[in-house]
XYZ file of C-alpha atoms in Angstrom:
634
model
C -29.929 14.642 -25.694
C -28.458 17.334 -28.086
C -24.738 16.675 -29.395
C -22.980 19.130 -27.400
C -24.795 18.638 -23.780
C -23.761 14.268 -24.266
C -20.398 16.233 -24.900
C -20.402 17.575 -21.750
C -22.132 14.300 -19.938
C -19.178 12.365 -21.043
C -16.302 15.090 -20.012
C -17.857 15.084 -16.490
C -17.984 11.303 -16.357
C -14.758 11.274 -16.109
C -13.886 13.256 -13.122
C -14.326 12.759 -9.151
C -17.237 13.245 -7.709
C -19.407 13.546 -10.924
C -17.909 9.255 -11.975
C -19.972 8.353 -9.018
C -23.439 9.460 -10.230
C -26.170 7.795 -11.534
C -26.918 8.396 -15.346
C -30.325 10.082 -14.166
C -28.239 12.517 -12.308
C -25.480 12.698 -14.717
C -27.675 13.767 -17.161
C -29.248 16.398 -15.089
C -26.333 18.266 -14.177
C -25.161 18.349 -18.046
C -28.224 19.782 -19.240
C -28.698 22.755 -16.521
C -24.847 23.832 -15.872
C -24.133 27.463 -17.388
C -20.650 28.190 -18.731
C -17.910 31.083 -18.440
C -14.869 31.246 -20.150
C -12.248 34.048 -17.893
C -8.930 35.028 -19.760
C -5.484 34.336 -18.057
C -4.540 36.677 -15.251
C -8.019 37.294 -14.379
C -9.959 36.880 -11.016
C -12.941 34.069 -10.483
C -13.383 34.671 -6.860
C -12.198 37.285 -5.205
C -12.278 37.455 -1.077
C -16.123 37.284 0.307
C -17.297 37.474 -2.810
C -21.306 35.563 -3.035
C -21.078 32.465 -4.277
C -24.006 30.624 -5.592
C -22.339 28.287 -7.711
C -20.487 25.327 -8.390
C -17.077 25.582 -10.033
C -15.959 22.852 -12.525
C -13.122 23.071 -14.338
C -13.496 22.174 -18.455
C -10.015 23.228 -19.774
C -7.466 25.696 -18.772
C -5.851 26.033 -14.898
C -6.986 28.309 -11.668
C -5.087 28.978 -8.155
C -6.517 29.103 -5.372
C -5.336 31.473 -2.697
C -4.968 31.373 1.250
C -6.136 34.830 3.075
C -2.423 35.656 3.286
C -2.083 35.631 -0.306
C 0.237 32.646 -0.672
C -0.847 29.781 -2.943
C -3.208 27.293 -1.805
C -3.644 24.795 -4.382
C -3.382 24.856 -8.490
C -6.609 23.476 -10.034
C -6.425 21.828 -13.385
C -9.129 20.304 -15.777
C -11.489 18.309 -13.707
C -11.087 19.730 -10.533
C -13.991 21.976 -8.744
C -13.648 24.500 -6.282
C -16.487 27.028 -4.247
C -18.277 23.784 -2.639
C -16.642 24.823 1.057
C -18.241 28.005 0.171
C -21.596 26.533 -0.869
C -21.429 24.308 2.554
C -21.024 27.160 4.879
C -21.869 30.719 4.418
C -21.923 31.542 0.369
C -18.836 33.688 1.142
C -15.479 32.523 -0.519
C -12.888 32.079 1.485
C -10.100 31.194 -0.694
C -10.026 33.466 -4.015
C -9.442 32.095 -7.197
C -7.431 33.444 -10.424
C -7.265 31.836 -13.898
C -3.639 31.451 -14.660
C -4.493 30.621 -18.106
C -7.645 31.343 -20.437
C -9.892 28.810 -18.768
C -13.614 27.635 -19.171
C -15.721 27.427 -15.845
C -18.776 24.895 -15.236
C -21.258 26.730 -13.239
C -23.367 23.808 -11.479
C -26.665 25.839 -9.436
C -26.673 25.681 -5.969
C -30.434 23.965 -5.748
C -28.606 20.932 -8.131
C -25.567 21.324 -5.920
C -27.552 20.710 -2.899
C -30.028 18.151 -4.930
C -26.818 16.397 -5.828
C -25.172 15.978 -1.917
C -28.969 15.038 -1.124
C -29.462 12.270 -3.149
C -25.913 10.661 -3.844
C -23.871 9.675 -0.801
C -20.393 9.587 -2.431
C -21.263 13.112 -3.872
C -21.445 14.072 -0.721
C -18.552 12.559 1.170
C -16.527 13.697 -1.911
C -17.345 17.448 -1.328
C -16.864 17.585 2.608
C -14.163 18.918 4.139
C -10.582 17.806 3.007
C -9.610 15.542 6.297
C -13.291 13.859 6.542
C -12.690 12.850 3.098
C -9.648 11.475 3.241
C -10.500 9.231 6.681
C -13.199 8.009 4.820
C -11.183 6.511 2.063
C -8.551 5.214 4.625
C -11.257 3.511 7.154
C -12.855 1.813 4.111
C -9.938 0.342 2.640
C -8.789 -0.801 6.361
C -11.986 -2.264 6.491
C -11.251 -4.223 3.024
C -8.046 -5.002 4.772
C -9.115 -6.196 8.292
C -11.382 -8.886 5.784
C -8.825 -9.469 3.538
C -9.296 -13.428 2.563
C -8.623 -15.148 -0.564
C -12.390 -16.002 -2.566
C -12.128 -19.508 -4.214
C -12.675 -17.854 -7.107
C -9.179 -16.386 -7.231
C -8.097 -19.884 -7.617
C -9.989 -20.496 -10.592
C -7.892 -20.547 -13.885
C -9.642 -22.796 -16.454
C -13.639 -23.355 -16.923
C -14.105 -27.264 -15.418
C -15.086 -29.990 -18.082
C -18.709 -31.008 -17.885
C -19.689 -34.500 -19.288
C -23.111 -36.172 -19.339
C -23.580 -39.268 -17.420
C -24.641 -41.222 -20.385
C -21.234 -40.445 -22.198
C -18.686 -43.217 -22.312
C -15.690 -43.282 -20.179
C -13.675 -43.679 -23.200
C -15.287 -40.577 -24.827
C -15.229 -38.615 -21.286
C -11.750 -39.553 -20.935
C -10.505 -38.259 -24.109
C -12.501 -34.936 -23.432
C -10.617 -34.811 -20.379
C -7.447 -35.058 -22.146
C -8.083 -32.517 -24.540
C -9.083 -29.994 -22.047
C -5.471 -30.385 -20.177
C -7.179 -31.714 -17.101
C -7.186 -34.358 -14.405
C -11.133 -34.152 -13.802
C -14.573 -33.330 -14.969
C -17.819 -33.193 -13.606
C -20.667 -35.470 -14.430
C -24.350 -34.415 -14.842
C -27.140 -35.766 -15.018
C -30.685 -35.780 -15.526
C -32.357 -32.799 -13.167
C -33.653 -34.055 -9.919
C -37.252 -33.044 -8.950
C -36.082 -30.963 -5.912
C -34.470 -27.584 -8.030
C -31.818 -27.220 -4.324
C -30.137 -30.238 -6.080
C -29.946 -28.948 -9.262
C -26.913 -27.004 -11.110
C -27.250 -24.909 -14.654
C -25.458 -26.417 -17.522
C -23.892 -24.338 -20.015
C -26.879 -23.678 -22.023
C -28.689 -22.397 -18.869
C -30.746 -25.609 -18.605
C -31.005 -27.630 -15.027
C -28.909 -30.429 -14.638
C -28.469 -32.845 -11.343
C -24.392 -32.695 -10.394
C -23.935 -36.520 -10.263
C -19.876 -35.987 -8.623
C -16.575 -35.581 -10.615
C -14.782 -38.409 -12.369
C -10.879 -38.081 -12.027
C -7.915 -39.570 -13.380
C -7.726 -41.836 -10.055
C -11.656 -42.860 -10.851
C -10.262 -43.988 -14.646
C -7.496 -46.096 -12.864
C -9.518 -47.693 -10.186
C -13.187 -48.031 -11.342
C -12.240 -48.982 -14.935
C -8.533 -50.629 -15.314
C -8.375 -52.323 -12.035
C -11.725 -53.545 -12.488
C -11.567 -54.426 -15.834
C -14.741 -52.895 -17.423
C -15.321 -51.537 -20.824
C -14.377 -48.521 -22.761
C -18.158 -48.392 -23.422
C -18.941 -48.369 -19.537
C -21.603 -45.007 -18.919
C -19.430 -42.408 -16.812
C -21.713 -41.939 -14.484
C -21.356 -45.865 -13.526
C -18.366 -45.166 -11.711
C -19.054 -41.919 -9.794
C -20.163 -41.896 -6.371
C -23.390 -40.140 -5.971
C -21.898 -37.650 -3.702
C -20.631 -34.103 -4.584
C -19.703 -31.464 -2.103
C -19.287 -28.040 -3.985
C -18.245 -24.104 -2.715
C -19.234 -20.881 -4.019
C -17.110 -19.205 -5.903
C -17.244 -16.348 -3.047
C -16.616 -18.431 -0.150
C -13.407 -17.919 2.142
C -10.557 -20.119 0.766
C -10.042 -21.521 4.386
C -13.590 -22.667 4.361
C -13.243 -24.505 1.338
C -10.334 -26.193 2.412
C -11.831 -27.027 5.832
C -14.970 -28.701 4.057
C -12.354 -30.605 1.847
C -10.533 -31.676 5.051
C -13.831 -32.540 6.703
C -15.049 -34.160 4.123
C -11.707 -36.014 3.203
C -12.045 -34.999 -1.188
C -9.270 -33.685 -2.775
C -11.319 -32.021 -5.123
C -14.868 -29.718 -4.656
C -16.246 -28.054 -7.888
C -17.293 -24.389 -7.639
C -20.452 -22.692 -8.570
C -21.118 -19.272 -9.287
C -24.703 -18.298 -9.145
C -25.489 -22.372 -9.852
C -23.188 -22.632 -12.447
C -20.440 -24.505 -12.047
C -17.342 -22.498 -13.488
C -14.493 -24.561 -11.993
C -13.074 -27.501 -9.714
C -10.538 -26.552 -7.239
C -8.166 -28.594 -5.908
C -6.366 -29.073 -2.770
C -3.112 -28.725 -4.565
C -4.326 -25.145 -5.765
C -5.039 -24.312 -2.069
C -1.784 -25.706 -1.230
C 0.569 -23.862 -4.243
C -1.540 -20.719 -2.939
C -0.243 -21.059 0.166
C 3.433 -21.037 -0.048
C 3.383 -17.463 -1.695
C 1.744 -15.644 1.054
C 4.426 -14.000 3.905
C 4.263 -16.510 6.578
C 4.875 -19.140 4.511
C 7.962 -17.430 2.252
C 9.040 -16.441 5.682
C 9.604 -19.964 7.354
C 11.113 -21.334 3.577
C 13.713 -19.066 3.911
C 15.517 -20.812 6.859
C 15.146 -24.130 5.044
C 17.888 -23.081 2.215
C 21.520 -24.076 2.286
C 23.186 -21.086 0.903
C 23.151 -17.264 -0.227
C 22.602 -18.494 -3.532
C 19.689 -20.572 -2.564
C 18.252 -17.194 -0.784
C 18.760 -15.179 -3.744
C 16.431 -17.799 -6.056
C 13.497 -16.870 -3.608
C 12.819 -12.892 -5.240
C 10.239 -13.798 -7.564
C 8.821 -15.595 -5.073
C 8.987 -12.162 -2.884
C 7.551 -10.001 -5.548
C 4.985 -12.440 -6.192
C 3.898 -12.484 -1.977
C 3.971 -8.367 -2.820
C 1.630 -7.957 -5.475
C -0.717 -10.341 -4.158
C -1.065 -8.994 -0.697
C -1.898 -5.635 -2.512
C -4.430 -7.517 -4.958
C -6.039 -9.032 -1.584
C -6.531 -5.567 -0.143
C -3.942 -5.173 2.531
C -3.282 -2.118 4.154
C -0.121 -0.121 3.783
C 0.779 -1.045 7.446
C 0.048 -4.879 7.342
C 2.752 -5.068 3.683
C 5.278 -3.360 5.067
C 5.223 -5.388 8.490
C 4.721 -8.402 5.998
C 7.989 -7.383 3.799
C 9.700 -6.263 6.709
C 9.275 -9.806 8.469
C 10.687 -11.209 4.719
C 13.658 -8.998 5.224
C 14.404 -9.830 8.804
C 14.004 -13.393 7.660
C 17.045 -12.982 5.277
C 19.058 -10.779 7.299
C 18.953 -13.764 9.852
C 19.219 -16.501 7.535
C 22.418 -15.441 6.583
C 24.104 -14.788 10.102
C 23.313 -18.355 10.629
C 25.084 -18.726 7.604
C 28.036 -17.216 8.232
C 28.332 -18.143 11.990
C 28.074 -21.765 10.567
C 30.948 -21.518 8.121
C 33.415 -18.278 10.124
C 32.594 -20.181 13.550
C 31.128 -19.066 16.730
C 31.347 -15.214 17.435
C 34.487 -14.030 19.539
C 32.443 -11.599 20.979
C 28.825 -10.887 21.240
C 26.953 -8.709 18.838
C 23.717 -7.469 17.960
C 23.013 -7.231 14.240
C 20.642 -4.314 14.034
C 18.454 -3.116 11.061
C 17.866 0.592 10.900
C 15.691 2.748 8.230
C 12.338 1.122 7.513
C 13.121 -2.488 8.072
C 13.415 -1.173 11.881
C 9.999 0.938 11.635
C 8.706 -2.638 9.796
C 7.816 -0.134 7.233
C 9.524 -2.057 3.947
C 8.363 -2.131 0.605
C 9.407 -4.038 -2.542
C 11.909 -1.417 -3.742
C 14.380 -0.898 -0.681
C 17.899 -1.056 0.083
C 19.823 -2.024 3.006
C 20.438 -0.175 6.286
C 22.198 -2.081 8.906
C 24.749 -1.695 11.699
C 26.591 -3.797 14.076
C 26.375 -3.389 17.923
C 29.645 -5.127 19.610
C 30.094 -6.396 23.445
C 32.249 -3.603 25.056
C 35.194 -6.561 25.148
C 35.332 -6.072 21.233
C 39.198 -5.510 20.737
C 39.590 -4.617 17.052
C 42.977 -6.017 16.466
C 41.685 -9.442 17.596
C 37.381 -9.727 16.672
C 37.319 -7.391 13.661
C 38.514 -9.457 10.896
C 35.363 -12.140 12.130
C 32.533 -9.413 11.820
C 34.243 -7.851 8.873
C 33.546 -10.919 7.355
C 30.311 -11.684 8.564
C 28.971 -8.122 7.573
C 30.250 -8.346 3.914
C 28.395 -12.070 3.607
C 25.485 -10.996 4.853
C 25.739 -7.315 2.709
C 26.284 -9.317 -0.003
C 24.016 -11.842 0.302
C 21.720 -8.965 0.772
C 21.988 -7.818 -2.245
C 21.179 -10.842 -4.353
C 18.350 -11.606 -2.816
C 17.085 -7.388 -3.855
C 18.040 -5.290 -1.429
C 20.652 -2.818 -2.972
C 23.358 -1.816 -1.454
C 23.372 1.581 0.953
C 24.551 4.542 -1.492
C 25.288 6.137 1.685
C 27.294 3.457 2.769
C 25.330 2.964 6.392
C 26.008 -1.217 6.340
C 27.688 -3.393 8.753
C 30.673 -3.335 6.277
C 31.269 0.397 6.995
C 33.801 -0.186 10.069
C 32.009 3.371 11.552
C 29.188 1.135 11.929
C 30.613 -1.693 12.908
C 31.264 -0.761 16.581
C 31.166 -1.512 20.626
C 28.173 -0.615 22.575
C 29.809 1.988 24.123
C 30.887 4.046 21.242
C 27.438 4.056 19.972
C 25.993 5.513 23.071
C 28.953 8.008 22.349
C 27.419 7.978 18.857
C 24.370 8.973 20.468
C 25.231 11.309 22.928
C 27.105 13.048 20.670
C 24.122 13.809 18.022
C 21.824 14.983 20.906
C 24.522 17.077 22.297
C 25.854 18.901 19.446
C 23.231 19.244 16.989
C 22.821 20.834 13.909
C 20.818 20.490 10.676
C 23.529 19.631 8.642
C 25.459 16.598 11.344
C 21.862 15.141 11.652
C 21.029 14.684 8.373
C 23.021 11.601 7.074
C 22.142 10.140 11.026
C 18.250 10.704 11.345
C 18.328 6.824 9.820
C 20.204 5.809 13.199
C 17.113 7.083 15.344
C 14.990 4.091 13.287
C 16.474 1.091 14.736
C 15.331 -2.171 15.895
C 17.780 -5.378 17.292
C 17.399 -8.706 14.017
C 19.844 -10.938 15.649
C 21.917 -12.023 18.741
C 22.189 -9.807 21.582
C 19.001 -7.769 21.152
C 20.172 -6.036 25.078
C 22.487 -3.581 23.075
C 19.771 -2.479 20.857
C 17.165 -1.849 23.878
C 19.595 0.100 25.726
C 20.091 2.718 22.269
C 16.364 2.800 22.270
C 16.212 3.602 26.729
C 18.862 6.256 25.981
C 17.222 8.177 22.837
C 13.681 7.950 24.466
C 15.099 9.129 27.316
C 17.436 12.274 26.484
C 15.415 13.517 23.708
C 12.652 15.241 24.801
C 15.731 16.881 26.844
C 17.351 18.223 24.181
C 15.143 21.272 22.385
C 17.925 22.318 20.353
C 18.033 18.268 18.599
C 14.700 18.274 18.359
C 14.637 21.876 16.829
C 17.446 20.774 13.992
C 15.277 17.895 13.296
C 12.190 19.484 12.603
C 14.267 21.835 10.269
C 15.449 18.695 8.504
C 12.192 17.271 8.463
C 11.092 19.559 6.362
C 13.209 20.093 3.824
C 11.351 17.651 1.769
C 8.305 19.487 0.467
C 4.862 17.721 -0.606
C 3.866 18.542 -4.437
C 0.762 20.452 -3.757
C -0.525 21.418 -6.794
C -0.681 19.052 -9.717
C -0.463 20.989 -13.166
C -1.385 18.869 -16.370
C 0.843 16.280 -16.980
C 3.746 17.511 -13.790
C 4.222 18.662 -10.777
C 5.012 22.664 -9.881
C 7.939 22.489 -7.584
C 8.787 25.293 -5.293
C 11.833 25.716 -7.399
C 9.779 26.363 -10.532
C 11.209 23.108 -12.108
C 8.845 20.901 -14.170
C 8.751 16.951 -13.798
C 6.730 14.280 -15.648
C 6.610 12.154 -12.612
C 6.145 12.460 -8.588
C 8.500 10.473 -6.620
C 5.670 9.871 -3.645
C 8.726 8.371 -1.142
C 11.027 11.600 -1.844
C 8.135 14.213 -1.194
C 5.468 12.348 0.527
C 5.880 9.148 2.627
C 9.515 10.071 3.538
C 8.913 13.569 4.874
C 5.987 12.402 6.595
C 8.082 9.459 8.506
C 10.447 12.160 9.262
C 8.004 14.455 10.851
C 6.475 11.873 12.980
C 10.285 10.893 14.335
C 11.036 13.904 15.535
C 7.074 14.353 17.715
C 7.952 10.106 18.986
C 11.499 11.579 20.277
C 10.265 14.738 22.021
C 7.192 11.927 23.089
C 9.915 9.629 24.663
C 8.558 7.333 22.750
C 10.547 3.698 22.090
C 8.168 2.576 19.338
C 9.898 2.944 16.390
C 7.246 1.668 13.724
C 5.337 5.461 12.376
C 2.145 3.747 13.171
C 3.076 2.822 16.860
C 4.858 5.778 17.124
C 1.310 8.199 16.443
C -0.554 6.336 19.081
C 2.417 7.525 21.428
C 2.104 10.599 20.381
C -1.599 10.780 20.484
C -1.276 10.111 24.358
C 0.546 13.504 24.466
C -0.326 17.032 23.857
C 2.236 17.559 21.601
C -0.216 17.926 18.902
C -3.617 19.235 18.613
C -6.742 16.907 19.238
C -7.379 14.839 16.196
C -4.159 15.697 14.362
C -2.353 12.289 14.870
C -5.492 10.334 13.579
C -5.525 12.958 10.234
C -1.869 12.267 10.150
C -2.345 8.171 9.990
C -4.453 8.740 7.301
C -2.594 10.880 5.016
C 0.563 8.268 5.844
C -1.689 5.523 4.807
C -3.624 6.725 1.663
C 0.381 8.283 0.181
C 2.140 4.885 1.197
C -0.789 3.309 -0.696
C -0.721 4.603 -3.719
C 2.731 4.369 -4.155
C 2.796 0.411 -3.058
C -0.075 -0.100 -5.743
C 2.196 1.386 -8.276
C 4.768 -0.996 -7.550
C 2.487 -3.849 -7.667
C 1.040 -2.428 -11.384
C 4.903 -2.255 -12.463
C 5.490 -5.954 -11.475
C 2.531 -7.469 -13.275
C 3.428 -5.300 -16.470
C 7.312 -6.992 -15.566
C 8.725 -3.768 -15.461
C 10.923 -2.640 -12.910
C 9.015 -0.920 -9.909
C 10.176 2.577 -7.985
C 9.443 5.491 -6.229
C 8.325 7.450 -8.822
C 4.163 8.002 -10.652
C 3.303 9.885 -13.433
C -0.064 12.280 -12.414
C -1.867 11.246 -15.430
C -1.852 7.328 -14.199
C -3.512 8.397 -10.875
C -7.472 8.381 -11.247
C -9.299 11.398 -10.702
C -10.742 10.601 -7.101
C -7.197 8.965 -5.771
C -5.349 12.840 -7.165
C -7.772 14.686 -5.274
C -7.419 12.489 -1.942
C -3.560 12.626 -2.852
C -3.808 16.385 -2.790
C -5.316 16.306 0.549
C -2.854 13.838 2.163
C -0.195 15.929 0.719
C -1.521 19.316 2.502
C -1.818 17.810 5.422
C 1.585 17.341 5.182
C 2.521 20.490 4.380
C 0.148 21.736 7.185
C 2.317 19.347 9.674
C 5.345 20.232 8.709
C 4.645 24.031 9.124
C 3.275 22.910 12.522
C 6.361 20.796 13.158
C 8.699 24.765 12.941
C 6.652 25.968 15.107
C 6.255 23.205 18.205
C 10.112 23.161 17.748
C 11.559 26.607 17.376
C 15.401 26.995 17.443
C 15.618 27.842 21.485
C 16.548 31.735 21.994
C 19.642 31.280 23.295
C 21.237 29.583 19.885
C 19.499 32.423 17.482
């Protein structure tokens, strides 16, 4: 292969869909692709014009245009455009315009087509923008909806293999210089290969058992025998083992069954490891569940607060395991609750029993169970109507400040906008809140509901959760009442733009402003929680999880056929990517945010990124219209 065309091989090697080939097809598209080079300003595609060709982008940037003339989508290096074209009628629909001296790819239609034929991921890749994106989605909740722990995730240190013949003073101090507390013993290969195991230097060896430090005490000092005694004198011919790719729950059922404490693991024959029971059991208390129920076992805030690495550490390893967006945030979210609740008990034990009832109620997206490992805290307090401030307040003051404060040091910062119990706005009898209530679905407008759409997310923690139902009866009630709320809502709903065009190394705002990094809650996951709000209230919907709330809405017709689903997906690929990157920040112990740079994001995640974020954009544009301002307030 000449110089230049391995040039080219190795440029498109490194872009979605061509990473997926194989190197046969690799190399055929390198060596019959044509080139054009088209000078800033000028046109690539103009409106119907034939197309008979793949578009790839080498260096330089193109837009792509709707029929209306406003911008579609800004292509960079990488990116390909015309395949819609190619996969319907050879017309293009969207014109394109170098907005910089750019050099154009031109892949033939017959390798086009030879290419979607013959590589299935080609071909997913180059299908419409929603197919594409579902497809990513359903796979990874797939991964998720199988997401167990493999033994082999367990496995931190190669296991010590001894011969049988070795003595147990020479196997012992092998042992010791290894930093372990077992080894396994082999032996001379048994005539049946099934029984046999690969030693290190590939040759077959019988797996006698495994000698541990308990074997050393009883077989040898209790019994008095010889530092010369063989090693495989005092191990039980007997040795269960596990694949290295069997379900960690099966392992520790077969240890359980079997009553060992230790099973060594094999990987292809070879044994690479010995897992203990303790391993299973120190794996254990970092998932959710089990950092849930410890949290109601400590004594104090402070005690609370020494539990966030063991938070973080539950975070990055459901994301390692594969979970979906939806089962970490209802994971987190149940963490969250756990501490909000841990320290009411708290409190109540130390201030004394409540004067009055209350209902401690989480709003934002511990309500939605929607919480990820950067948050801060939302929360309000829902009094009995016999709440008489001169006499109760000073009590829930003082609850609301231990439990803000305790809060905080266990990492969830305080409210910048100062919604917390320890606002005395929010710190209210049932009544007023209905008032509350009332009053925002009443008298609407853009600018009253935007500091209260967080109120409309809410979801009872503690005590009376009665209160809290009876908010939820009256907003899914009046709501779909009011057209003029749910009009001021969509128009605050989408205020918050996507980034639908990703230049180089930033994003090109609406405002023209440049920035090195994309803040995917800001202008992706928040917007689209806020547009699927306001289509739960006009659904009269009580859910108030986004996921819940879509299959509400899907029972509706205030969206078209197949639009909830597409919106699910674009929710759950965007809330991905930006839970991944807080996971990446935590291993690399920096701090983790909102906020990716483009040029981290692989090439096939920024083009399924670009789709979820104009679906967005299509759903909010949607979102105007199902909700116009009613005629008689224009």
């Amino acid at each position: 292969m000449q110089p230049e065309v391995m040039e080219i091989r190795q440029h498109l090697s490194r872009f979605a869909p061509f990473d997926v080939l194989s190197d046969e097809l690799l190399d055929t598209v390198a060596e019959n692709m044509d080139a054009a080079y088209f000078k800033a300003g000028s046109d690539i595609l103009t409106r119907d014009a034939p197309v008979t060709e793949l578009y790839y982008i080498r260096s330089g940037a193109v837009d792509i245009f709707r029929r209306s003339g406003a911008l579609h989508n800004r292509l960079e290096e990488g990116d390909i455009f015309g395949h819609f074209s190619l996969l319907r009628n050879h017309r293009a629909h969207f014109p394109a315009k170098a907005i910089e001296d750019t050099l154009v790819y031109l892949i033939p239609e017959a390798l086009f087509e030879r290419l979607c034929a013959e590589d299935e991921q080609f071909a997913d890749f180059v299908e419409l923008d929603q197919p594409r994106l579902k497809s990513v989605v359903e796979k990874h909740a797939d991964d998720a909806r199988m997401m167990t722990t493999r033994v082999r995730k367990l496995i931190t240190r190669p296991a010590v293999l001894v011969d049988a013949t070795l003595s147990v003073q020479e196997a012992a101090r092998q042992i010791t210089d290894a930093h372990a507390s077992a080894a396994l013993v082999l032996a001379e290969p048994d005539d049946n290969p099934r029984h046999n195991v690969l030693a290190e230097n590939g040759e077959p060896r019988r797996l006698l058992g495994i000698v541990t430090d308990s074997d050393f005490r009883r077989s040898v000092v209790a019994e008095g025998r010889g530092c010369d005694t063989p090693i495989g004198a005092i191990v039980a011919e007997h040795a269960f083992t596990v694949q290295s790719d069997e379900i960690l729950q099966d392992a520790m059922l077969a240890m359980l069954r079997n009553n060992v404490k230790h099973m060594p693991v094999l990987h292809r024959r070879r044994p690479i490891g010995i897992l203990h029971i303790s391993d299973i059991i120190r794996h254990q208390t970092h998932t959710g569940l089990y950092l849930a129920d410890r949290i109601f076992s400590q004594p104090n805030a402070e005690a609370l607060a020494k539990l966030l690495p063991d938070v973080r550490e539950s975070f990055v390893r459901l994301v390692e395991e594969g979970a979906s967006a939806e089962m970490i945030g209802a994971a987190l979210s149940t963490i969250g609750r756990g501490f909000t609740r841990r320290l009411l008990e708290l409190a109540e034990a130390e201030l004394g029993p409540p004067p009055v009832p209350y209902a401690f109620m989480a709003l934002g997206s511990m309500a939605r169970n929607e919480q990820t490992i950067v948050t801060d805290q939302d929360n309000a307090l829902v009094l009995d109507d016999d709440f008489d401030p001169a006499q109760h307040d000073e009590y829930f003051l003082e609850m609301a400040r231990r439990v803000s404060d305790g809060l905080a040091a266990c990492g969830y910062t305080y409210c910048t906008g100062g919604i917390m119990a320890t606002n005395p706005r929010w710190r209210q009898p049932l009544a007023t809140w209905k008032t509350y209530f009332r009053d925002w679905l009443d008298n609407p407008t853009p600018e009253r509901l935007l500091h209260s759409s967080i109120f409309f997310d809410l979801d009872a923690v503690c005590g009376e959760e009665i209160f809290v139902t009876q908010l939820k009866e009256l907003i899914a009630t009046e709501a779909p009442r009011r057209p003029l709320f749910l009009a001021a809502m969509a128009r605050n709903a989408s205020n918050r733009t996507p980034p639908l065009g990703f230049f180089r190394n930033f994003v090109m705002e609406k405002d023209g402003k440049k920035n090195n990094t994309i803040n995917v809650k800001r202008r992706g996951t928040a917007p689209m929680v806020d547009l699927i709000r306001v289509h739960a209230l006009a659904a009269g919907s009580t859910a108030q999880n986004s996921y819940d709330r879509l299959n509400d809405i899907s029972q509706t017709d205030l969206l078209p056929s197949g639009v909830s689903e597409r919106i699910r997906y674009a929710l759950e690929f965007i809330s991905m990517v930006r839970i991944r990157h807080q996971a990446i920040a935590l291993q690399r112990d920096q701090p983790p945010g909102n906020s990716v740079q483009p040029e981290n994001i692989s090439s096939a995640e920024r083009h399924n990124l670009k789709d979820a974020f104009q679906l967005l954009s299509d759903a909010q544009k949607f979102l105007q219209f199902r909700y116009p301002i009613p005629a008689s307030r224009r």
